Amino acid sequence: MADEAEEESNKLVTTAGAGEGGGGEGSQKMASPPVEPAGHEGFVQPSSYLRRPRGQSRAMPPPPPRLETAVDRDQRRGLQSIRAFLKVRTSYDVLPLSFRLIVFDTSLLVKKSLAILNQNGIVSAPLWDSRTSTFAGLLTTSDYINVIQYYCLHPEEMSRIDQFRLNSLRAIEKDINVTPIETVSIHPLRPLYEACRRMLESRARRIPLVDIDDETRRAMVVSVVTQYRILKFVAVNVVETQLLRKPLRHLNLGTYKNLETAKMETPVLEVIQQLVHQNISSVPILNSDGVVVNVFEAVDVIALIKGSVYEELNLSVGEALQKRSDDFPGIYTCSIDDRLDTIFDTIRKSRVHRFVVIDEGNRLVGMLTLSDILEYVLLEGEGDDHKQT
């Protein structure tokens, strides 16, 4: 958002002793003009009255408070309504009436876990340590990318990669010095607002719901809640999202500088390096004119290494994207002038995980992720929630 320019008018300078002595309270004196050379006594240049005596500083007047417009007020009310809704709903409320949960034992082979993910069309699964009967974290696409990183650093270990088990991922993380498996979780009866805050703090895009069995008093995984499911839950149930009428260009929302990009000819392994080093989940694919033609996502890696065929990582981005499944939801775009209420409307209607911000010529402007939206909804003006709506 462009900073508003402030104009400052020239002011007469008061002496340090103004308000004291014979002048009485509140009286002011003009700064003494400089002594003129002989022959010019009594002649004072007009600029002398405006010149600040050396060593005397002038405090800048505080900028006038910005008046709250009707759009500002509606935006604040909308955010307050969403936060209030999240604080009275639990993670149980987000779950559908019927759902399927797949949990992996940590002794399972990595290649078998890949096959199960592909067969069921999922990209993550909770981990369970059967030896201790405890929740062991959440397996995500990032963990498979870590295996790829390990393979690139230790090609001599390629013959053993099919023997890796999920409980060996910890050793791989230490070897390549990356973030460990996500272990954040929450009780399903805790407020949904708390689940969102935990995801933001851990930079996780999903959070497992872990309950305690009444009979055994042991932990049990109930389900996994994603950012998309939470934001769609908000879009469907909070009518005040219609009050969020400010366009993206007036919000501190999204990434618009130092964007990672690639071309159709870029090797997949090079894009994977971009995902890892920048800790991002997607890279926009541009043509020679800077026009967005596609997006390579971290989940695209799963389709490439199914069956443990790691040779396909040598493909170009264009060749890799042809291996996407037919039910791929597509790429969603928006402009810098789109409003947040229309963004929520799209989330309500479609399965979307990010928006590519483009201009009139379809050239890349920025990236807007669900993490960006969730952080804005939870934190923007949070200290103002005590204000009257």
mmCIF file of C-alpha atoms in Angstrom:
data_model
loop_
_atom_site.group_PDB
_atom_site.id
_atom_site.type_symbol
_atom_site.label_atom_id
_atom_site.label_comp_id
_atom_site.label_asym_id
_atom_site.label_seq_id
_atom_site.Cartn_x
_atom_site.Cartn_y
_atom_site.Cartn_z
ATOM 1 C CA MET A 1 0.000 0.000 0.000
ATOM 2 C CA ALA A 2 1.460 3.284 -0.957
ATOM 3 C CA ASP A 3 2.500 5.503 1.901
ATOM 4 C CA GLU A 4 0.529 8.697 2.199
ATOM 5 C CA ALA A 5 2.699 11.786 1.719
ATOM 6 C CA GLU A 6 2.651 14.270 4.563
ATOM 7 C CA GLU A 7 3.094 17.997 3.983
ATOM 8 C CA GLU A 8 4.672 20.145 6.639
ATOM 9 C CA SER A 9 4.049 23.904 6.860
ATOM 10 C CA ASN A 10 6.786 26.325 7.972
ATOM 11 C CA LYS A 11 6.390 27.499 11.542
ATOM 12 C CA LEU A 12 7.920 30.381 13.514
ATOM 13 C CA VAL A 13 10.532 29.221 15.989
ATOM 14 C CA THR A 14 10.107 29.923 19.713
ATOM 15 C CA THR A 15 13.009 30.485 22.083
ATOM 16 C CA ALA A 16 13.875 27.814 24.620
ATOM 17 C CA GLY A 17 12.653 30.102 27.416
ATOM 18 C CA ALA A 18 9.254 30.872 25.959
ATOM 19 C CA GLY A 19 6.530 30.921 28.543
ATOM 20 C CA GLU A 20 8.895 31.966 31.366
ATOM 21 C CA GLY A 21 9.847 35.346 32.856
ATOM 22 C CA GLY A 22 8.160 38.652 32.129
ATOM 23 C CA GLY A 23 6.370 37.384 29.012
ATOM 24 C CA GLY A 24 3.891 35.534 31.160
ATOM 25 C CA GLU A 25 2.499 32.055 30.601
ATOM 26 C CA GLY A 26 2.130 31.107 26.961
ATOM 27 C CA SER A 27 4.038 34.121 25.626
ATOM 28 C CA GLN A 28 6.527 33.573 22.794
ATOM 29 C CA LYS A 29 9.604 35.429 21.549
ATOM 30 C CA MET A 30 11.054 35.481 18.091
ATOM 31 C CA ALA A 31 14.559 34.025 17.721
ATOM 32 C CA SER A 32 17.109 36.865 17.662
ATOM 33 C CA PRO A 33 18.253 37.638 14.103
ATOM 34 C CA PRO A 34 21.957 37.248 13.345
ATOM 35 C CA VAL A 35 24.202 40.292 13.866
ATOM 36 C CA GLU A 36 24.780 42.145 10.610
ATOM 37 C CA PRO A 37 28.134 43.591 9.630
ATOM 38 C CA ALA A 38 28.758 47.328 10.060
ATOM 39 C CA GLY A 39 26.706 49.495 7.769
ATOM 40 C CA HIS A 40 23.827 47.052 7.734
ATOM 41 C CA GLU A 41 22.534 47.491 11.265
ATOM 42 C CA GLY A 42 18.814 46.996 11.567
ATOM 43 C CA PHE A 43 18.509 45.175 8.268
ATOM 44 C CA VAL A 44 17.022 41.722 8.786
ATOM 45 C CA GLN A 45 16.434 39.301 5.968
ATOM 46 C CA PRO A 46 12.973 37.708 6.003
ATOM 47 C CA SER A 47 14.567 34.244 6.046
ATOM 48 C CA SER A 48 16.126 35.016 9.400
ATOM 49 C CA TYR A 49 12.758 34.675 11.065
ATOM 50 C CA LEU A 50 12.365 31.174 9.641
ATOM 51 C CA ARG A 51 15.912 29.972 10.305
ATOM 52 C CA ARG A 52 16.170 27.583 13.289
ATOM 53 C CA PRO A 53 18.890 28.616 15.780
ATOM 54 C CA ARG A 54 21.812 26.175 15.739
ATOM 55 C CA GLY A 55 21.371 23.333 18.214
ATOM 56 C CA GLN A 56 17.626 23.795 18.545
ATOM 57 C CA SER A 57 15.493 20.909 17.260
ATOM 58 C CA ARG A 58 11.904 21.063 16.175
ATOM 59 C CA ALA A 59 9.544 18.191 17.009
ATOM 60 C CA MET A 60 7.556 16.815 14.121
ATOM 61 C CA PRO A 61 3.842 17.135 14.721
ATOM 62 C CA PRO A 62 2.080 13.774 14.997
ATOM 63 C CA PRO A 63 0.205 12.826 11.847
ATOM 64 C CA PRO A 64 -3.543 13.263 12.131
ATOM 65 C CA PRO A 65 -5.379 10.007 12.835
ATOM 66 C CA ARG A 66 -6.724 8.379 9.701
ATOM 67 C CA LEU A 67 -10.493 8.477 9.670
ATOM 68 C CA GLU A 68 -12.161 5.075 9.466
ATOM 69 C CA THR A 69 -14.205 4.752 6.294
ATOM 70 C CA ALA A 70 -17.310 2.616 5.852
ATOM 71 C CA VAL A 71 -15.196 0.031 4.008
ATOM 72 C CA ASP A 72 -12.655 0.011 6.869
ATOM 73 C CA ARG A 73 -15.439 -0.472 9.383
ATOM 74 C CA ASP A 74 -17.012 -3.325 7.422
ATOM 75 C CA GLN A 75 -13.622 -4.992 6.984
ATOM 76 C CA ARG A 76 -13.011 -4.864 10.734
ATOM 77 C CA ARG A 77 -16.488 -6.202 11.490
ATOM 78 C CA GLY A 78 -16.018 -9.032 9.019
ATOM 79 C CA LEU A 79 -12.707 -10.117 10.552
ATOM 80 C CA GLN A 80 -14.143 -9.884 14.067
ATOM 81 C CA SER A 81 -17.094 -12.075 13.059
ATOM 82 C CA ILE A 82 -14.796 -14.733 11.587
ATOM 83 C CA ARG A 83 -12.615 -14.823 14.703
ATOM 84 C CA ALA A 84 -15.645 -14.987 16.984
ATOM 85 C CA PHE A 85 -16.993 -17.900 14.904
ATOM 86 C CA LEU A 86 -13.686 -19.798 15.118
ATOM 87 C CA LYS A 87 -13.588 -19.360 18.893
ATOM 88 C CA VAL A 88 -16.982 -21.025 19.491
ATOM 89 C CA ARG A 89 -16.572 -23.886 16.995
ATOM 90 C CA THR A 90 -14.413 -26.971 17.492
ATOM 91 C CA SER A 91 -12.408 -29.043 15.047
ATOM 92 C CA TYR A 92 -15.080 -31.742 15.302
ATOM 93 C CA ASP A 93 -17.505 -29.300 13.692
ATOM 94 C CA VAL A 94 -15.374 -29.109 10.551
ATOM 95 C CA LEU A 95 -15.386 -32.860 9.917
ATOM 96 C CA PRO A 96 -17.892 -34.252 7.396
ATOM 97 C CA LEU A 97 -20.527 -36.730 8.538
ATOM 98 C CA SER A 98 -18.604 -39.536 6.854
ATOM 99 C CA PHE A 99 -14.872 -39.603 6.178
ATOM 100 C CA ARG A 100 -11.974 -41.994 5.707
ATOM 101 C CA LEU A 101 -8.778 -41.921 7.743
ATOM 102 C CA ILE A 102 -5.558 -43.677 6.744
ATOM 103 C CA VAL A 103 -2.848 -43.960 9.398
ATOM 104 C CA PHE A 104 0.647 -45.290 8.663
ATOM 105 C CA ASP A 105 2.687 -47.336 11.108
ATOM 106 C CA THR A 106 6.226 -45.994 11.346
ATOM 107 C CA SER A 107 7.604 -49.432 10.433
ATOM 108 C CA LEU A 108 5.995 -49.248 6.961
ATOM 109 C CA LEU A 109 8.308 -49.049 3.951
ATOM 110 C CA VAL A 110 8.478 -45.620 2.320
ATOM 111 C CA LYS A 111 7.711 -47.083 -1.109
ATOM 112 C CA LYS A 112 4.565 -48.808 0.237
ATOM 113 C CA SER A 113 3.362 -45.582 1.808
ATOM 114 C CA LEU A 114 3.778 -43.911 -1.581
ATOM 115 C CA ALA A 115 1.670 -46.578 -3.255
ATOM 116 C CA ILE A 116 -1.101 -46.189 -0.665
ATOM 117 C CA LEU A 117 -1.174 -42.415 -1.054
ATOM 118 C CA ASN A 118 -1.489 -42.714 -4.830
ATOM 119 C CA GLN A 119 -4.167 -45.412 -4.645
ATOM 120 C CA ASN A 120 -6.297 -43.309 -2.320
ATOM 121 C CA GLY A 121 -5.677 -39.914 -3.879
ATOM 122 C CA ILE A 122 -4.272 -38.331 -0.705
ATOM 123 C CA VAL A 123 -1.042 -36.457 -0.047
ATOM 124 C CA SER A 124 -0.554 -36.861 3.717
ATOM 125 C CA ALA A 125 -1.244 -39.293 6.548
ATOM 126 C CA PRO A 126 -0.777 -39.406 10.338
ATOM 127 C CA LEU A 127 2.004 -41.638 11.676
ATOM 128 C CA TRP A 128 1.592 -44.097 14.522
ATOM 129 C CA ASP A 129 4.345 -45.757 16.553
ATOM 130 C CA SER A 130 2.961 -49.178 17.442
ATOM 131 C CA ARG A 131 5.829 -49.906 19.825
ATOM 132 C CA THR A 132 4.852 -47.057 22.133
ATOM 133 C CA SER A 133 1.211 -46.692 21.012
ATOM 134 C CA THR A 134 1.718 -42.987 20.418
ATOM 135 C CA PHE A 135 1.085 -40.451 17.700
ATOM 136 C CA ALA A 136 4.354 -39.965 15.790
ATOM 137 C CA GLY A 137 3.642 -36.985 13.551
ATOM 138 C CA LEU A 138 2.207 -36.262 10.126
ATOM 139 C CA LEU A 139 3.694 -37.602 6.894
ATOM 140 C CA THR A 140 3.514 -35.005 4.108
ATOM 141 C CA THR A 141 4.878 -34.348 0.642
ATOM 142 C CA SER A 142 7.844 -32.585 2.232
ATOM 143 C CA ASP A 143 9.038 -35.877 3.717
ATOM 144 C CA TYR A 144 9.177 -37.531 0.295
ATOM 145 C CA ILE A 145 11.032 -34.518 -1.056
ATOM 146 C CA ASN A 146 13.530 -35.040 1.776
ATOM 147 C CA VAL A 147 14.086 -38.600 0.525
ATOM 148 C CA ILE A 148 14.743 -37.176 -2.954
ATOM 149 C CA GLN A 149 17.229 -34.699 -1.459
ATOM 150 C CA TYR A 150 18.986 -37.555 0.295
ATOM 151 C CA TYR A 151 19.147 -39.500 -2.961
ATOM 152 C CA CYS A 152 20.709 -36.503 -4.734
ATOM 153 C CA LEU A 153 23.338 -36.077 -2.011
ATOM 154 C CA HIS A 154 24.072 -39.805 -1.717
ATOM 155 C CA PRO A 155 23.559 -41.424 -5.135
ATOM 156 C CA GLU A 156 25.492 -44.465 -3.926
ATOM 157 C CA GLU A 157 22.579 -45.167 -1.563
ATOM 158 C CA MET A 158 20.089 -45.497 -4.430
ATOM 159 C CA SER A 159 20.124 -49.298 -4.214
ATOM 160 C CA ARG A 160 18.918 -49.080 -0.601
ATOM 161 C CA ILE A 161 16.281 -46.404 -1.020
ATOM 162 C CA ASP A 162 13.492 -48.956 -1.453
ATOM 163 C CA GLN A 163 14.351 -50.370 1.970
ATOM 164 C CA PHE A 164 13.822 -47.078 3.784
ATOM 165 C CA ARG A 165 11.095 -47.242 6.391
ATOM 166 C CA LEU A 166 9.091 -44.331 7.712
ATOM 167 C CA ASN A 167 10.912 -44.482 11.039
ATOM 168 C CA SER A 168 14.178 -43.806 9.171
ATOM 169 C CA LEU A 169 12.942 -40.381 8.020
ATOM 170 C CA ARG A 170 14.329 -38.817 11.197
ATOM 171 C CA ALA A 171 17.852 -39.909 10.262
ATOM 172 C CA ILE A 172 17.378 -38.541 6.737
ATOM 173 C CA GLU A 173 16.228 -35.176 8.112
ATOM 174 C CA LYS A 174 19.340 -34.914 10.267
ATOM 175 C CA ASP A 175 21.609 -35.926 7.388
ATOM 176 C CA ILE A 176 20.331 -33.220 5.031
ATOM 177 C CA ASN A 177 19.617 -30.705 7.828
ATOM 178 C CA VAL A 178 15.933 -29.993 7.178
ATOM 179 C CA THR A 179 12.860 -29.375 9.310
ATOM 180 C CA PRO A 180 11.684 -32.539 11.168
ATOM 181 C CA ILE A 181 8.341 -34.239 10.577
ATOM 182 C CA GLU A 182 5.380 -32.159 11.726
ATOM 183 C CA THR A 183 4.290 -33.316 15.195
ATOM 184 C CA VAL A 184 1.838 -30.541 16.067
ATOM 185 C CA SER A 185 -1.650 -31.802 16.954
ATOM 186 C CA ILE A 186 -4.733 -30.697 18.857
ATOM 187 C CA HIS A 187 -7.646 -32.233 20.733
ATOM 188 C CA PRO A 188 -10.758 -32.251 18.535
ATOM 189 C CA LEU A 189 -12.832 -30.457 21.182
ATOM 190 C CA ARG A 190 -10.509 -27.485 21.430
ATOM 191 C CA PRO A 191 -11.699 -24.275 19.710
ATOM 192 C CA LEU A 192 -11.039 -24.130 15.990
ATOM 193 C CA TYR A 193 -9.342 -20.775 16.568
ATOM 194 C CA GLU A 194 -6.689 -22.525 18.652
ATOM 195 C CA ALA A 195 -6.089 -25.093 15.900
ATOM 196 C CA CYS A 196 -5.554 -22.262 13.416
ATOM 197 C CA ARG A 197 -3.076 -20.509 15.690
ATOM 198 C CA ARG A 198 -1.085 -23.708 16.145
ATOM 199 C CA MET A 199 -0.898 -24.203 12.398
ATOM 200 C CA LEU A 200 0.372 -20.661 11.904
ATOM 201 C CA GLU A 201 2.988 -21.021 14.636
ATOM 202 C CA SER A 202 4.309 -24.292 13.190
ATOM 203 C CA ARG A 203 3.848 -23.239 9.529
ATOM 204 C CA ALA A 204 1.840 -26.452 9.054
ATOM 205 C CA ARG A 205 -0.872 -26.583 6.379
ATOM 206 C CA ARG A 206 -2.857 -29.271 8.194
ATOM 207 C CA ILE A 207 -3.205 -30.481 11.765
ATOM 208 C CA PRO A 208 -4.084 -33.957 13.129
ATOM 209 C CA LEU A 209 -6.848 -34.281 15.713
ATOM 210 C CA VAL A 210 -5.671 -36.496 18.574
ATOM 211 C CA ASP A 211 -8.086 -37.667 21.271
ATOM 212 C CA ILE A 212 -7.671 -39.884 24.341
ATOM 213 C CA ASP A 213 -9.414 -43.261 24.428
ATOM 214 C CA ASP A 214 -11.711 -43.442 27.469
ATOM 215 C CA GLU A 215 -10.874 -47.091 28.199
ATOM 216 C CA THR A 216 -7.167 -47.383 27.459
ATOM 217 C CA ARG A 217 -6.312 -43.737 28.177
ATOM 218 C CA ARG A 218 -4.061 -43.834 25.147
ATOM 219 C CA ALA A 219 -3.915 -41.328 22.341
ATOM 220 C CA MET A 220 -5.824 -42.025 19.148
ATOM 221 C CA VAL A 221 -5.853 -40.130 15.871
ATOM 222 C CA VAL A 222 -9.379 -39.020 14.922
ATOM 223 C CA SER A 223 -8.781 -37.149 11.664
ATOM 224 C CA VAL A 224 -6.739 -34.411 9.983
ATOM 225 C CA VAL A 225 -8.022 -30.879 9.401
ATOM 226 C CA THR A 226 -6.559 -28.778 6.569
ATOM 227 C CA GLN A 227 -6.416 -25.043 6.010
ATOM 228 C CA TYR A 228 -8.692 -25.450 3.007
ATOM 229 C CA ARG A 229 -11.363 -27.252 5.030
ATOM 230 C CA ILE A 230 -11.270 -24.591 7.736
ATOM 231 C CA LEU A 231 -11.505 -21.665 5.315
ATOM 232 C CA LYS A 232 -14.288 -23.338 3.376
ATOM 233 C CA PHE A 233 -16.113 -23.941 6.673
ATOM 234 C CA VAL A 234 -15.817 -20.201 7.326
ATOM 235 C CA ALA A 235 -16.905 -19.267 3.794
ATOM 236 C CA VAL A 236 -20.022 -21.446 4.055
ATOM 237 C CA ASN A 237 -21.110 -20.450 7.559
ATOM 238 C CA VAL A 238 -19.980 -16.848 8.172
ATOM 239 C CA VAL A 239 -22.103 -14.470 6.110
ATOM 240 C CA GLU A 240 -19.941 -11.546 7.253
ATOM 241 C CA THR A 241 -17.234 -12.614 4.801
ATOM 242 C CA GLN A 242 -19.288 -10.487 2.402
ATOM 243 C CA LEU A 243 -18.092 -7.439 4.354
ATOM 244 C CA LEU A 244 -14.468 -8.011 3.324
ATOM 245 C CA ARG A 245 -14.654 -5.610 0.404
ATOM 246 C CA LYS A 246 -11.101 -4.286 0.384
ATOM 247 C CA PRO A 247 -9.049 -5.274 -2.702
ATOM 248 C CA LEU A 248 -5.775 -7.139 -2.349
ATOM 249 C CA ARG A 249 -3.780 -4.054 -3.373
ATOM 250 C CA HIS A 250 -4.905 -2.365 -0.136
ATOM 251 C CA LEU A 251 -4.125 -5.337 2.105
ATOM 252 C CA ASN A 252 -0.858 -6.716 3.432
ATOM 253 C CA LEU A 253 -1.762 -10.077 1.982
ATOM 254 C CA GLY A 254 0.270 -12.355 -0.296
ATOM 255 C CA THR A 255 3.814 -12.360 -1.707
ATOM 256 C CA TYR A 256 4.769 -9.964 -4.483
ATOM 257 C CA LYS A 257 8.567 -9.735 -4.331
ATOM 258 C CA ASN A 258 11.416 -12.214 -4.888
ATOM 259 C CA LEU A 259 9.070 -14.787 -6.398
ATOM 260 C CA GLU A 260 10.504 -18.143 -7.459
ATOM 261 C CA THR A 261 9.612 -19.071 -11.045
ATOM 262 C CA ALA A 262 10.519 -21.710 -13.623
ATOM 263 C CA LYS A 263 9.896 -22.580 -17.269
ATOM 264 C CA MET A 264 8.479 -25.661 -18.932
ATOM 265 C CA GLU A 265 12.028 -26.697 -19.884
ATOM 266 C CA THR A 266 13.337 -26.443 -16.293
ATOM 267 C CA PRO A 267 14.402 -29.837 -14.826
ATOM 268 C CA VAL A 268 12.128 -31.094 -12.073
ATOM 269 C CA LEU A 269 15.065 -31.541 -9.686
ATOM 270 C CA GLU A 270 15.868 -27.845 -10.049
ATOM 271 C CA VAL A 271 12.314 -26.877 -9.116
ATOM 272 C CA ILE A 272 12.437 -29.237 -6.139
ATOM 273 C CA GLN A 273 15.515 -27.347 -4.933
ATOM 274 C CA GLN A 274 13.506 -24.119 -5.161
ATOM 275 C CA LEU A 275 10.679 -25.632 -3.100
ATOM 276 C CA VAL A 276 13.093 -26.802 -0.407
ATOM 277 C CA HIS A 277 15.330 -23.750 -0.138
ATOM 278 C CA GLN A 278 12.446 -21.258 -0.081
ATOM 279 C CA ASN A 279 10.147 -23.460 2.032
ATOM 280 C CA ILE A 280 7.273 -23.012 -0.414
ATOM 281 C CA SER A 281 4.692 -25.410 -1.818
ATOM 282 C CA SER A 282 4.523 -24.244 -5.446
ATOM 283 C CA VAL A 283 6.469 -22.519 -8.219
ATOM 284 C CA PRO A 284 4.722 -20.586 -11.048
ATOM 285 C CA ILE A 285 5.694 -21.697 -14.562
ATOM 286 C CA LEU A 286 6.156 -18.812 -17.031
ATOM 287 C CA ASN A 287 6.768 -18.582 -20.757
ATOM 288 C CA SER A 288 9.402 -16.331 -22.335
ATOM 289 C CA ASP A 289 7.048 -13.316 -22.075
ATOM 290 C CA GLY A 290 6.488 -13.758 -18.330
ATOM 291 C CA VAL A 291 2.957 -15.086 -18.854
ATOM 292 C CA VAL A 292 1.779 -17.693 -16.338
ATOM 293 C CA VAL A 293 1.155 -20.988 -18.134
ATOM 294 C CA ASN A 294 1.025 -23.392 -15.165
ATOM 295 C CA VAL A 295 2.144 -24.033 -11.583
ATOM 296 C CA PHE A 296 4.365 -26.866 -10.352
ATOM 297 C CA GLU A 297 3.198 -27.966 -6.906
ATOM 298 C CA ALA A 298 4.961 -30.012 -4.254
ATOM 299 C CA VAL A 299 2.239 -32.661 -4.559
ATOM 300 C CA ASP A 300 3.237 -33.177 -8.213
ATOM 301 C CA VAL A 301 6.334 -34.949 -6.890
ATOM 302 C CA ILE A 302 4.182 -37.808 -5.548
ATOM 303 C CA ALA A 303 2.997 -38.771 -9.033
ATOM 304 C CA LEU A 304 6.577 -38.797 -10.325
ATOM 305 C CA ILE A 305 8.024 -41.180 -7.752
ATOM 306 C CA LYS A 306 5.118 -43.605 -7.387
ATOM 307 C CA GLY A 307 6.425 -47.136 -7.678
ATOM 308 C CA SER A 308 9.790 -45.752 -6.514
ATOM 309 C CA VAL A 309 10.729 -44.796 -10.083
ATOM 310 C CA TYR A 310 13.053 -41.949 -9.143
ATOM 311 C CA GLU A 311 14.460 -41.713 -12.679
ATOM 312 C CA GLU A 312 11.430 -39.640 -13.695
ATOM 313 C CA LEU A 313 12.797 -36.797 -11.592
ATOM 314 C CA ASN A 314 15.104 -36.126 -14.534
ATOM 315 C CA LEU A 315 12.097 -35.038 -16.606
ATOM 316 C CA SER A 316 11.403 -31.421 -17.465
ATOM 317 C CA VAL A 317 8.576 -29.560 -15.740
ATOM 318 C CA GLY A 318 6.449 -29.745 -18.906
ATOM 319 C CA GLU A 319 6.856 -33.527 -19.125
ATOM 320 C CA ALA A 320 6.145 -33.940 -15.403
ATOM 321 C CA LEU A 321 2.931 -31.920 -15.502
ATOM 322 C CA GLN A 322 1.549 -34.246 -18.180
ATOM 323 C CA LYS A 323 1.480 -36.980 -15.536
ATOM 324 C CA ARG A 324 -1.102 -35.209 -13.409
ATOM 325 C CA SER A 325 -4.324 -37.107 -12.755
ATOM 326 C CA ASP A 326 -7.466 -36.223 -14.680
ATOM 327 C CA ASP A 327 -9.168 -34.901 -11.550
ATOM 328 C CA PHE A 328 -6.546 -32.178 -11.004
ATOM 329 C CA PRO A 329 -8.585 -29.119 -9.860
ATOM 330 C CA GLY A 330 -6.682 -26.663 -12.041
ATOM 331 C CA ILE A 331 -4.902 -23.361 -11.450
ATOM 332 C CA TYR A 332 -6.838 -20.500 -9.860
ATOM 333 C CA THR A 333 -5.917 -16.896 -10.580
ATOM 334 C CA CYS A 334 -6.981 -13.481 -9.342
ATOM 335 C CA SER A 335 -5.980 -9.857 -9.844
ATOM 336 C CA ILE A 336 -4.578 -7.321 -7.410
ATOM 337 C CA ASP A 337 -7.965 -5.579 -7.548
ATOM 338 C CA ASP A 338 -9.988 -8.635 -6.498
ATOM 339 C CA ARG A 339 -11.593 -8.314 -3.085
ATOM 340 C CA LEU A 340 -11.315 -10.751 -0.203
ATOM 341 C CA ASP A 341 -15.051 -11.463 -0.263
ATOM 342 C CA THR A 342 -14.736 -12.821 -3.823
ATOM 343 C CA ILE A 343 -11.710 -14.887 -2.740
ATOM 344 C CA PHE A 344 -13.825 -16.491 0.007
ATOM 345 C CA ASP A 345 -16.621 -17.074 -2.497
ATOM 346 C CA THR A 346 -14.195 -18.987 -4.727
ATOM 347 C CA ILE A 347 -13.013 -21.064 -1.751
ATOM 348 C CA ARG A 348 -16.645 -21.864 -0.930
ATOM 349 C CA LYS A 349 -17.345 -23.103 -4.472
ATOM 350 C CA SER A 350 -14.059 -24.733 -5.494
ATOM 351 C CA ARG A 351 -11.249 -26.844 -4.085
ATOM 352 C CA VAL A 352 -8.470 -24.292 -4.247
ATOM 353 C CA HIS A 353 -5.152 -24.176 -2.383
ATOM 354 C CA ARG A 354 -3.585 -21.001 -3.765
ATOM 355 C CA PHE A 355 -4.233 -18.117 -6.127
ATOM 356 C CA VAL A 356 -1.766 -16.879 -8.742
ATOM 357 C CA VAL A 357 -2.068 -13.085 -8.860
ATOM 358 C CA ILE A 358 -1.806 -11.895 -12.475
ATOM 359 C CA ASP A 359 -2.256 -8.659 -14.450
ATOM 360 C CA GLU A 360 -4.397 -7.994 -17.517
ATOM 361 C CA GLY A 361 -1.844 -9.749 -19.740
ATOM 362 C CA ASN A 362 -1.731 -12.868 -17.504
ATOM 363 C CA ARG A 363 1.774 -11.925 -16.343
ATOM 364 C CA LEU A 364 2.812 -12.901 -12.847
ATOM 365 C CA VAL A 365 2.231 -10.300 -10.120
ATOM 366 C CA GLY A 366 2.270 -12.379 -6.931
ATOM 367 C CA MET A 367 1.149 -15.480 -5.057
ATOM 368 C CA LEU A 368 -1.682 -15.737 -2.529
ATOM 369 C CA THR A 369 -1.777 -18.911 -0.439
ATOM 370 C CA LEU A 370 -4.323 -20.224 2.030
ATOM 371 C CA SER A 371 -1.685 -19.703 4.729
ATOM 372 C CA ASP A 372 -1.626 -15.998 3.819
ATOM 373 C CA ILE A 373 -5.415 -15.758 4.064
ATOM 374 C CA LEU A 374 -5.584 -17.646 7.365
ATOM 375 C CA GLU A 375 -2.860 -15.473 8.892
ATOM 376 C CA TYR A 376 -4.611 -12.286 7.761
ATOM 377 C CA VAL A 377 -7.975 -13.413 9.119
ATOM 378 C CA LEU A 378 -6.520 -14.334 12.499
ATOM 379 C CA LEU A 379 -4.022 -11.545 13.089
ATOM 380 C CA GLU A 380 -5.048 -8.430 11.142
ATOM 381 C CA GLY A 381 -6.314 -5.823 13.628
ATOM 382 C CA GLU A 382 -6.686 -8.465 16.321
ATOM 383 C CA GLY A 383 -6.032 -5.890 19.018
ATOM 384 C CA ASP A 384 -9.058 -3.918 17.834
ATOM 385 C CA ASP A 385 -11.538 -6.696 18.576
ATOM 386 C CA HIS A 386 -12.652 -4.854 21.704
ATOM 387 C CA LYS A 387 -14.045 -2.042 19.588
ATOM 388 C CA GLN A 388 -17.745 -1.738 19.070
ATOM 389 C CA THR A 389 -19.040 -3.294 15.849
#
